[in-house]
Coordinates of C-alpha atoms and ligand atoms in Angstrom, one line a residue:
M754 CA 66.5 78.9 120.3
E755 CA 68.4 80.0 123.4
C756 CA 72.0 80.6 122.9
S757 CA 74.2 81.1 125.8
W758 CA 76.9 83.6 125.4
K759 CA 78.3 82.9 128.9
T760 CA 80.9 80.7 127.3
V761 CA 84.5 80.7 126.6
L762 CA 86.7 81.5 123.7
L763 CA 89.8 79.5 123.3
L764 CA 93.0 80.6 122.0
V765 CA 94.6 77.4 120.9
C766 CA 97.7 76.3 119.2
A767 CA 96.1 72.9 119.2
S768 CA 97.3 71.6 115.8
L769 CA 100.8 71.5 117.2
G770 CA 100.1 70.3 120.7
V771 CA 101.4 73.5 122.1
Q772 CA 98.7 75.4 123.8
Y773 CA 98.1 78.8 125.2
T774 CA 94.7 79.2 126.6
A775 CA 93.1 82.5 127.2
I776 CA 89.6 82.1 128.6
R777 CA 87.4 85.1 128.3
T778 CA 83.8 85.6 129.0
L779 CA 81.8 87.1 126.2
R780 CA 80.3 89.8 128.2
D781 CA 78.1 91.3 125.6
S782 CA 76.9 89.6 122.6
L783 CA 76.3 91.2 119.3
S784 CA 72.8 92.3 118.5
G785 CA 70.9 89.2 119.4
P786 CA 71.0 85.5 120.0
C787 CA 73.1 83.7 117.5
Q788 CA 73.9 86.8 115.5
G789 CA 77.1 85.9 113.7
A790 CA 77.5 82.7 115.5
Y791 CA 80.6 81.6 113.7
R792 CA 82.8 82.0 116.7
C793 CA 85.9 80.1 116.8
H794 CA 86.4 77.1 119.0
S795 CA 88.9 74.4 118.5
R796 CA 87.6 71.4 116.7
R797 CA 90.6 69.4 117.8
H798 CA 90.0 70.2 121.4
G799 CA 87.8 67.4 122.5
E800 CA 84.1 68.2 122.6
P801 CA 83.0 71.2 120.7
L802 CA 81.4 73.9 122.7
S803 CA 77.7 73.9 122.5
L804 CA 77.3 77.3 121.1
C805 CA 74.0 77.7 119.3
D806 CA 73.4 74.0 118.7
D807 CA 71.1 74.7 115.9
G808 CA 73.6 74.0 113.2
W809 CA 75.0 77.4 113.0
M810 CA 78.4 76.3 114.0
S811 CA 78.7 73.7 111.2
A812 CA 77.0 75.8 108.7
E813 CA 79.2 77.1 106.0
S814 CA 80.0 80.8 106.3
P815 CA 78.3 82.8 103.5
R816 CA 81.3 85.0 103.7
K817 CA 84.4 84.6 101.6
H818 CA 87.9 85.0 103.1
I819 CA 91.1 86.3 101.5
L820 CA 94.6 86.3 102.8
V821 CA 97.1 88.6 101.0
F822 CA 100.1 86.5 101.8
A823 CA 103.3 88.4 101.3
T824 CA 106.6 89.4 102.6
T825 CA 107.8 92.8 103.8
R826 CA 108.2 95.4 101.0
S827 CA 106.7 93.2 98.3
G828 CA 103.9 95.5 97.4
S829 CA 101.4 94.1 99.8
S830 CA 100.0 97.5 101.0
F831 CA 99.2 98.3 97.4
T832 CA 97.5 94.9 96.8
G833 CA 95.6 95.2 100.1
Q834 CA 94.3 98.6 99.1
L835 CA 93.1 97.2 95.8
L836 CA 90.8 94.9 97.9
N837 CA 90.0 97.6 100.5
Q838 CA 88.4 99.8 97.8
H839 CA 85.5 97.5 97.3
P840 CA 82.5 98.4 99.4
E841 CA 81.7 94.8 100.2
V842 CA 85.1 94.1 101.7
F843 CA 86.1 94.2 105.3
Y844 CA 89.9 94.7 105.2
V845 CA 92.4 94.5 108.0
F846 CA 96.0 95.5 107.6
E847 CA 98.4 93.2 109.4
P848 CA 96.5 92.3 112.5
L849 CA 99.2 89.7 113.4
Y850 CA 101.3 92.7 114.4
H851 CA 99.5 92.7 117.7
V852 CA 100.2 89.0 118.3
Q853 CA 103.8 89.5 117.7
Q854 CA 104.0 92.5 119.9
A855 CA 102.2 90.8 122.8
F856 CA 104.5 87.8 122.6
T857 CA 107.6 89.9 122.2
N858 CA 106.7 91.9 125.3
S859 CA 105.4 89.0 127.3
S860 CA 107.3 87.7 130.3
S861 CA 110.5 85.8 129.7
R862 CA 108.9 82.6 131.0
I863 CA 106.4 82.6 128.2
R864 CA 109.0 83.7 125.7
R865 CA 111.2 80.7 126.6
T866 CA 108.5 78.2 125.8
L867 CA 107.4 80.1 122.8
D868 CA 108.8 78.6 119.6
R869 CA 108.0 79.4 116.0
R870 CA 105.3 76.9 115.8
A871 CA 103.5 78.2 118.8
L872 CA 103.5 81.7 117.4
L873 CA 102.2 80.3 114.1
G874 CA 99.4 78.6 116.1
A875 CA 98.5 81.9 117.7
Y876 CA 98.6 83.7 114.3
R877 CA 96.2 81.1 112.8
D878 CA 93.9 81.4 115.7
L879 CA 93.7 85.1 115.3
L880 CA 93.0 84.8 111.6
L881 CA 90.2 82.3 112.2
N882 CA 88.5 84.6 114.6
L883 CA 88.9 87.7 112.4
Y884 CA 87.5 85.8 109.4
T885 CA 84.5 84.8 111.5
C886 CA 84.1 88.5 112.5
D887 CA 85.0 88.2 116.2
L888 CA 87.0 91.3 116.5
H889 CA 86.8 91.0 120.3
F890 CA 89.3 88.3 120.0
M891 CA 91.9 90.9 119.2
E892 CA 91.6 92.1 122.8
N893 CA 93.8 89.2 123.9
Y894 CA 96.7 91.0 122.1
I895 CA 96.1 94.7 121.7
R896 CA 98.2 96.7 124.3
P897 CA 97.2 98.6 126.2
E898 CA 94.3 96.3 126.8
P899 CA 91.0 97.7 125.4
Q900 CA 88.5 98.9 128.0
D901 CA 84.8 98.1 127.3
H902 CA 85.8 96.8 123.9
V903 CA 87.2 100.1 122.9
T904 CA 90.7 100.8 121.9
T905 CA 92.9 103.6 120.5
S906 CA 95.7 101.2 119.6
F907 CA 94.5 99.3 116.7
F908 CA 97.4 98.9 114.3
R909 CA 97.1 100.9 111.0
R910 CA 93.4 101.3 111.4
S911 CA 93.4 104.1 108.9
S912 CA 94.2 101.6 106.2
S913 CA 90.7 100.1 106.4
H914 CA 87.7 101.7 104.9
A915 CA 85.4 99.5 107.1
L916 CA 87.0 100.6 110.3
C917 CA 86.7 104.3 109.4
S918 CA 83.2 104.5 108.1
P919 CA 79.7 103.8 109.4
P920 CA 78.6 102.0 111.6
V921 CA 82.1 102.0 113.2
C922 CA 82.6 105.7 112.6
S923 CA 79.7 108.1 112.9
E924 CA 81.1 110.2 110.1
E925 CA 80.9 109.3 106.5
E926 CA 84.4 108.8 105.1
A927 CA 85.7 111.7 103.2
A928 CA 86.4 110.7 99.6
G929 CA 89.9 109.3 99.2
S930 CA 90.8 109.8 102.8
S931 CA 92.2 106.3 103.2
D932 CA 94.7 107.2 100.6
L933 CA 96.2 109.8 102.8
P934 CA 99.7 109.1 104.0
D935 CA 98.8 110.4 107.4
E936 CA 98.1 107.4 109.7
S937 CA 96.2 109.4 112.3
W938 CA 93.3 110.8 110.2
C939 CA 90.9 108.0 111.0
P940 CA 91.2 108.1 114.9
R941 CA 91.0 111.9 114.7
R942 CA 87.8 111.8 112.8
C943 CA 86.2 108.7 114.3
G944 CA 87.5 108.6 117.9
A945 CA 88.5 105.3 119.6
L946 CA 87.6 102.1 117.9
N947 CA 84.7 100.2 119.3
L948 CA 85.4 96.5 118.5
S949 CA 81.8 95.5 118.9
L950 CA 80.9 97.8 116.1
A951 CA 83.8 96.6 114.1
S952 CA 82.3 93.1 114.4
V953 CA 78.9 94.3 113.3
S954 CA 80.5 96.0 110.3
C955 CA 82.4 92.8 109.5
L956 CA 79.2 90.7 109.6
S957 CA 77.6 93.0 107.1
K958 CA 80.3 92.4 104.4
R959 CA 80.6 89.7 101.9
L960 CA 84.3 89.3 102.1
V961 CA 86.9 89.6 104.8
A962 CA 90.4 90.3 103.5
V963 CA 93.5 90.3 105.7
K964 CA 97.0 91.3 104.7
T965 CA 100.0 89.8 106.4
V966 CA 103.7 89.5 106.0
R967 CA 104.2 87.4 109.2
I968 CA 103.4 83.9 108.0
P969 CA 106.5 82.3 106.5
E970 CA 105.1 79.6 104.2
V971 CA 101.9 78.8 102.5
G972 CA 102.0 75.3 104.1
D973 CA 101.5 77.0 107.4
L974 CA 98.0 77.9 106.3
R975 CA 96.8 74.5 105.5
T976 CA 94.6 74.0 108.6
L977 CA 92.8 77.3 107.7
T978 CA 92.1 76.3 104.1
E979 CA 90.6 73.0 105.4
D980 CA 88.5 74.6 108.1
P981 CA 84.8 74.1 107.2
R982 CA 83.9 77.4 108.8
L983 CA 86.0 79.3 106.3
D984 CA 86.1 79.7 102.5
L985 CA 89.7 80.9 102.4
K986 CA 91.6 81.9 99.3
I987 CA 95.3 82.8 99.3
L988 CA 96.6 85.5 97.2
H989 CA 100.3 84.9 97.2
L990 CA 102.1 88.1 96.3
V991 CA 105.8 87.8 95.3
R992 CA 108.3 90.3 94.1
D993 CA 111.9 90.3 92.8
P994 CA 114.0 89.8 95.9
R995 CA 116.5 92.4 94.6
A996 CA 113.7 94.9 94.6
I997 CA 112.6 93.8 98.0
L998 CA 116.1 94.4 99.3
A999 CA 116.3 97.8 97.7
S1000 CA 113.0 98.8 99.3
R1001 CA 113.9 97.5 102.7
M1002 CA 117.2 99.5 102.6
T1003 CA 115.2 102.7 102.1
A1004 CA 112.4 101.9 104.5
F1005 CA 114.5 100.5 107.3
S1006 CA 117.5 102.6 106.9
D1007 CA 119.0 101.9 110.4
Q1008 CA 118.8 98.1 110.2
F1009 CA 120.4 98.2 106.8
R1010 CA 123.4 100.4 107.5
A1011 CA 125.9 97.6 106.7
W1012 CA 124.1 96.9 103.4
K1013 CA 124.2 100.6 102.5
I1014 CA 128.0 100.7 103.1
W1015 CA 128.3 97.7 100.9
N1016 CA 126.1 99.2 98.3
V1017 CA 128.2 102.3 98.1
T1018 CA 131.7 100.9 98.4
G1019 CA 131.1 97.7 96.4
R1020 CA 132.8 95.7 99.2
Q1021 CA 130.9 93.4 101.5
P1022 CA 131.4 94.3 105.2
R1023 CA 132.1 91.2 107.3
Y1024 CA 129.2 91.9 109.7
V1025 CA 126.4 92.2 107.1
D1026 CA 123.4 90.0 107.8
L1027 CA 122.6 87.8 104.8
S1028 CA 120.1 85.5 106.7
Q1029 CA 117.0 87.7 106.4
I1030 CA 117.0 88.0 102.6
T1031 CA 118.0 84.4 102.3
S1032 CA 115.1 83.2 104.3
T1033 CA 112.8 85.6 102.4
C1034 CA 113.9 83.9 99.2
N1035 CA 113.6 80.4 100.5
D1036 CA 110.2 81.0 102.0
M1037 CA 108.9 82.6 98.8
A1038 CA 110.2 79.7 96.6
A1039 CA 108.9 77.0 99.0
S1040 CA 105.5 78.6 99.0
A1041 CA 105.3 79.1 95.2
E1042 CA 106.4 75.5 94.7
T1043 CA 103.7 74.2 97.1
G1044 CA 101.1 76.4 95.5
L1045 CA 102.1 75.5 91.9
Q1046 CA 102.1 71.8 92.6
G1047 CA 98.4 72.3 93.2
P1048 CA 97.8 70.1 96.2
A1049 CA 94.1 69.2 96.9
W1050 CA 93.9 71.4 99.9
L1051 CA 94.7 74.4 97.8
H1052 CA 92.5 73.5 94.9
G1053 CA 91.0 76.8 93.5
R1054 CA 92.3 78.6 96.6
Y1055 CA 95.7 79.8 95.4
L1056 CA 96.8 82.6 93.1
L1057 CA 100.4 83.6 92.6
V1058 CA 100.8 87.2 91.6
R1059 CA 104.0 89.0 90.8
Y1060 CA 104.0 92.5 92.0
E1061 CA 105.7 93.6 88.8
D1062 CA 102.8 92.3 86.7
L1063 CA 100.4 94.1 88.9
A1064 CA 102.4 97.3 88.6
L1065 CA 102.8 97.0 84.8
H1066 CA 99.3 95.9 84.0
P1067 CA 97.2 97.0 86.9
E1068 CA 93.8 96.8 85.2
T1069 CA 94.4 93.3 83.8
K1070 CA 95.9 91.9 87.0
A1071 CA 93.3 93.5 89.2
T1072 CA 90.5 92.0 87.1
E1073 CA 92.2 88.6 87.5
I1074 CA 92.5 89.1 91.2
Y1075 CA 88.8 90.1 91.5
R1076 CA 87.8 87.1 89.5
F1077 CA 89.8 84.9 91.8
V1078 CA 88.2 86.4 95.0
G1079 CA 84.8 86.2 93.5
L1080 CA 83.7 89.8 93.4
E1081 CA 82.9 92.1 90.6
M1082 CA 85.3 95.0 90.1
D1083 CA 83.6 97.9 91.6
R1084 CA 83.7 101.5 90.1
R1085 CA 85.5 102.6 93.2
V1086 CA 88.2 100.1 92.6
R1087 CA 88.7 101.2 89.0
T1088 CA 88.9 104.8 90.1
W1089 CA 91.5 104.0 92.7
I1090 CA 93.6 102.0 90.2
S1091 CA 93.7 104.9 87.7
K1092 CA 94.6 107.3 90.5
N1093 CA 97.3 105.2 91.9
T1094 CA 99.0 103.8 88.9
N1095 CA 99.4 106.7 86.6
S1096 CA 102.4 108.9 86.8
N1097 CA 101.2 112.0 88.5
A1098 CA 103.7 114.4 89.8
S1099 CA 101.4 116.4 92.0
A1100 CA 100.1 113.4 93.7
Q1101 CA 103.5 111.9 94.1
A1102 CA 104.6 115.0 96.0
D1103 CA 102.3 113.9 98.9
W1104 CA 103.7 110.5 99.0
N1105 CA 107.0 110.6 100.8
Y1106 CA 105.7 108.1 103.2
R1107 CA 107.5 105.1 104.4
Y1108 CA 104.6 102.7 104.0
S1109 CA 102.9 104.2 101.1
T1110 CA 101.4 102.2 98.4
A1111 CA 103.2 102.8 95.1
R1112 CA 101.8 106.0 93.6
D1113 CA 103.3 105.5 90.2
S1114 CA 103.4 101.8 90.0
R1115 CA 104.8 101.6 86.5
A1116 CA 107.9 103.7 87.3
T1117 CA 108.5 101.9 90.6
A1118 CA 108.4 98.3 89.3
E1119 CA 112.0 98.2 88.2
N1120 CA 113.5 101.3 89.6
W1121 CA 115.4 99.3 92.2
R1122 CA 117.9 98.8 89.3
L1123 CA 119.1 102.4 89.8
R1124 CA 119.2 102.0 93.6
L1125 CA 121.5 99.0 94.1
G1126 CA 125.2 98.6 93.4
F1127 CA 126.1 95.7 91.1
D1128 CA 128.1 93.9 93.8
V1129 CA 125.1 93.7 96.1
V1130 CA 123.0 92.5 93.1
R1131 CA 125.4 89.8 92.2
K1132 CA 125.4 88.5 95.8
I1133 CA 121.6 88.4 95.9
Q1134 CA 121.6 86.6 92.6
I1135 CA 123.8 83.9 94.2
L1136 CA 121.8 83.6 97.4
C1137 CA 118.4 83.7 95.6
N1138 CA 119.2 82.0 92.3
H1139 CA 116.6 79.4 92.6
T1140 CA 113.9 81.8 93.6
L1141 CA 114.7 84.2 90.7
A1142 CA 114.6 81.4 88.2
L1143 CA 111.4 80.0 89.5
L1144 CA 109.6 83.3 89.4
G1145 CA 110.9 84.5 86.1
Y1146 CA 113.3 87.2 87.1
K1147 CA 116.4 87.5 84.8
L1148 CA 119.9 87.8 86.2
V1149 CA 122.2 90.6 85.1
Q1150 CA 125.9 89.9 84.4
S1151 CA 127.2 93.5 84.5
A1152 CA 126.5 96.9 85.9
A1153 CA 125.7 98.2 82.5
E1154 CA 123.0 95.5 82.1
L1155 CA 121.7 96.3 85.5
R1156 CA 121.2 100.0 84.7
N1157 CA 119.7 99.5 81.2
L1158 CA 116.1 99.9 82.0
S1159 CA 115.0 99.4 78.4
A1160 CA 115.6 95.7 78.8
S1161 CA 113.2 94.4 81.4
L1162 CA 114.3 91.8 83.9
V1163 CA 110.8 90.5 84.3
E1164 CA 110.2 87.5 82.0
N1165 CA 106.7 86.9 80.5
K1166 CA 105.5 84.1 82.6
T1167 CA 102.1 82.7 83.7
F1168 CA 101.7 80.7 86.9
Q1169 CA 99.2 78.0 86.6
P1170 CA 99.1 75.2 89.2
L1171 CA 99.9 71.9 87.6
T1172 CA 96.9 69.8 88.4
W1173 CA 93.8 72.0 88.2
Ligands
NAG472 C1 106.5 96.6 124.1 O1 107.6 97.2 124.9 C2 108.2 98.3 124.3 C3 109.4 98.6 125.2 O2 109.1 98.5 126.6 C4 107.2 99.4 124.2 O3 107.8 100.6 123.6 C5 106.1 99.0 123.3 O4 105.1 100.0 123.2 C6 105.5 97.7 123.9 N1 104.5 97.2 123.0 C7 103.3 96.8 123.4 C8 102.3 96.4 122.3 O5 103.0 96.8 124.6
NAG473 C1 80.2 99.9 121.5 O1 79.2 99.5 120.6 C2 78.2 98.7 121.2 C3 77.3 98.2 120.1 O2 76.7 99.3 119.4 C4 77.5 99.5 122.2 O3 76.5 98.7 122.8 C5 78.5 100.0 123.3 O4 77.9 100.8 124.2 C6 79.7 100.7 122.6 N1 80.7 100.9 123.6 C7 81.1 102.1 124.0 C8 82.1 102.2 125.0 O5 80.7 103.1 123.4
NAG474 C1 96.9 114.0 89.8 O1 96.7 114.2 91.2 C2 96.0 115.4 91.5 C3 96.0 115.6 93.0 O2 95.8 114.4 93.7 C4 94.6 115.2 91.0 O3 93.8 116.3 91.3 C5 94.7 115.0 89.5 O4 93.4 114.7 89.0 C6 95.6 113.8 89.2 N1 95.8 113.7 87.7 C7 95.7 112.6 87.1 C8 96.0 112.6 85.6 O5 95.4 111.5 87.6
NAG475 C1 123.2 102.4 96.4 O1 124.3 102.9 95.6 C2 123.9 103.6 94.5 C3 125.1 104.0 93.7 O2 125.7 102.8 93.3 C4 123.1 104.9 94.9 O3 122.7 105.6 93.8 C5 121.9 104.4 95.7 O4 121.2 105.5 96.3 C6 122.3 103.5 96.9 N1 121.2 102.9 97.5 C7 120.8 103.0 98.7 C8 119.6 102.4 99.2 O5 121.6 103.5 99.5
NAG476 C1 121.8 78.0 92.1 O1 123.2 77.9 92.5 C2 123.5 76.6 93.0 C3 124.9 76.6 93.6 O2 125.8 77.5 92.8 C4 123.5 75.6 91.8 O3 123.8 74.3 92.2 C5 122.0 75.6 91.3 O4 121.9 74.8 90.1 C6 121.6 77.0 90.9 N1 120.2 77.0 90.7 C7 119.6 77.6 89.6 C8 118.1 77.5 89.5 O5 120.3 78.3 88.9
NAG477 C1 119.9 98.3 76.5 O1 119.0 97.2 76.2 C2 118.5 97.3 74.9 C3 117.4 96.2 74.7 O2 118.0 94.9 75.0 C4 119.6 97.2 73.9 O3 119.0 97.3 72.6 C5 120.6 98.3 74.1 O4 121.7 98.2 73.2 C6 121.0 98.3 75.5 N1 121.8 99.5 75.8 C7 123.0 99.5 76.3 C8 123.7 100.8 76.5 O5 123.6 98.4 76.6
NAG478 C1 105.8 89.7 76.7 O1 104.5 90.1 76.7 C2 104.3 91.3 76.1 C3 102.8 91.7 76.3 O2 102.0 90.6 76.6 C4 104.7 91.3 74.6 O3 104.5 92.6 74.1 C5 106.2 90.9 74.6 O4 106.5 90.8 73.2 C6 106.4 89.6 75.3 N1 107.8 89.4 75.3 C7 108.3 88.2 75.1 C8 109.8 88.1 75.1 O5 107.7 87.2 74.8

């Protein structure tokens, strides 16, 4: 069957009636007619494009799709790496970064018409195209614009095994190299990234996993879970908001100057910004509530994981996660877990890296309690009381209780959606 590739890709925020259209010609197809013909086009956009009219477009993808749905500093790098270790996984670390950058830097005319919903539409569209292995679609957003489908600007490429090993990279990956804190090893070894080869690699895997912290609520993903071209599951990663705050204060020191003054003096500066942590808490609770109500559109597609449980019982939780995604735990995964969750002083020395995954996960799960002043903690407990209660994190009533690490603040709790 002839299959015309001289066709267009649409970038649509159609579900919301706001539309940005970028029309591109697919200059070179992948290795043959209808190879990987799961390309995205909008179903809501009138007549479907007649790509490969032999049923490919409506055929269900044999591939599974996972979204690690999280918030900044909630342990999502660690969780993403857990999936990245599996040889059948094509993992991408925060591709939505490129969308946000492109929109943030776009002309003010576009920015003015850009609201939150439109940005979400663009996020979803990129996810759909990634999940269907169209890496070329990223070219709409990567800056500087890729030439001949080749780029040196792919965000955090080194975080992905698949993007740093054959066929994308001509060299076999050195053992453990993706664990290196250095973000530049992969481009150094592999050269610029050929997005056509990345698509080929993606098509050869059984599961496409994406990690993002840029989608606010699980409800924003409904159209993707309902898309017949996808088999999407959502791994909702949550963490004690007090720990999230402590981690953000360390990682983004400049932005959190007022908080640090507060932390040290015990007095709240007038200009401290409470809105970010408040919306983190509200979004986390809203998503958990949606997920745990077990709506039909999330049936079998939602798993709530507390980072603390993963850190304290990595083997057990990882097994649960792998059962959920539908893959066997591979030997490489087990090795990675034991290397990354045991206290190991010599390994830890290499890990003074801002975005590192937790090297000694047991020790880091509650060590925020030594890094936050009680006055700050009390304020977060007020702002986030509902979220803390919902997710099973105990409140502290005094500085002594805060610092007493022999009494855990993580309640035993299992999260099972109501109706399944
Ligand atoms: C956006 O603009 C800033 C400032 O001009 C620049 O530093 C940054 O690299 C730009 N980002 C992209 C993706 O073009
Ligand atoms: C990228 O990979 C494709 C597929 O193998 C190849 O045809 C193309 O020449 C490569 N592009 C560059 C610039 O090397
Ligand atoms: C600790 O880390 C070092 C260096 O990465 C490694 O050689 C050693 O096997 C590790 N020890 C344990 C007990 O994991
Ligand atoms: C917060 O204050 C405590 C002392 O109360 C200090 O040990 C800790 O390092 C501070 N944390 C940050 C992130 O500045
Ligand atoms: C949280 O605080 C509000 C206002 O103080 C209160 O009405 C509400 O019952 C509290 N919620 C929980 C779950 O404790
Ligand atoms: C710390 O917590 C443990 C367990 O709840 C308790 O037995 C102990 O008395 C506490 N220590 C202090 C100094 O409060
Ligand atoms: C919580 O679970 C752990 C292990 O599953 C158990 O040892 C502990 O006693 C439990 N604590 C409570 C308060 O139920």
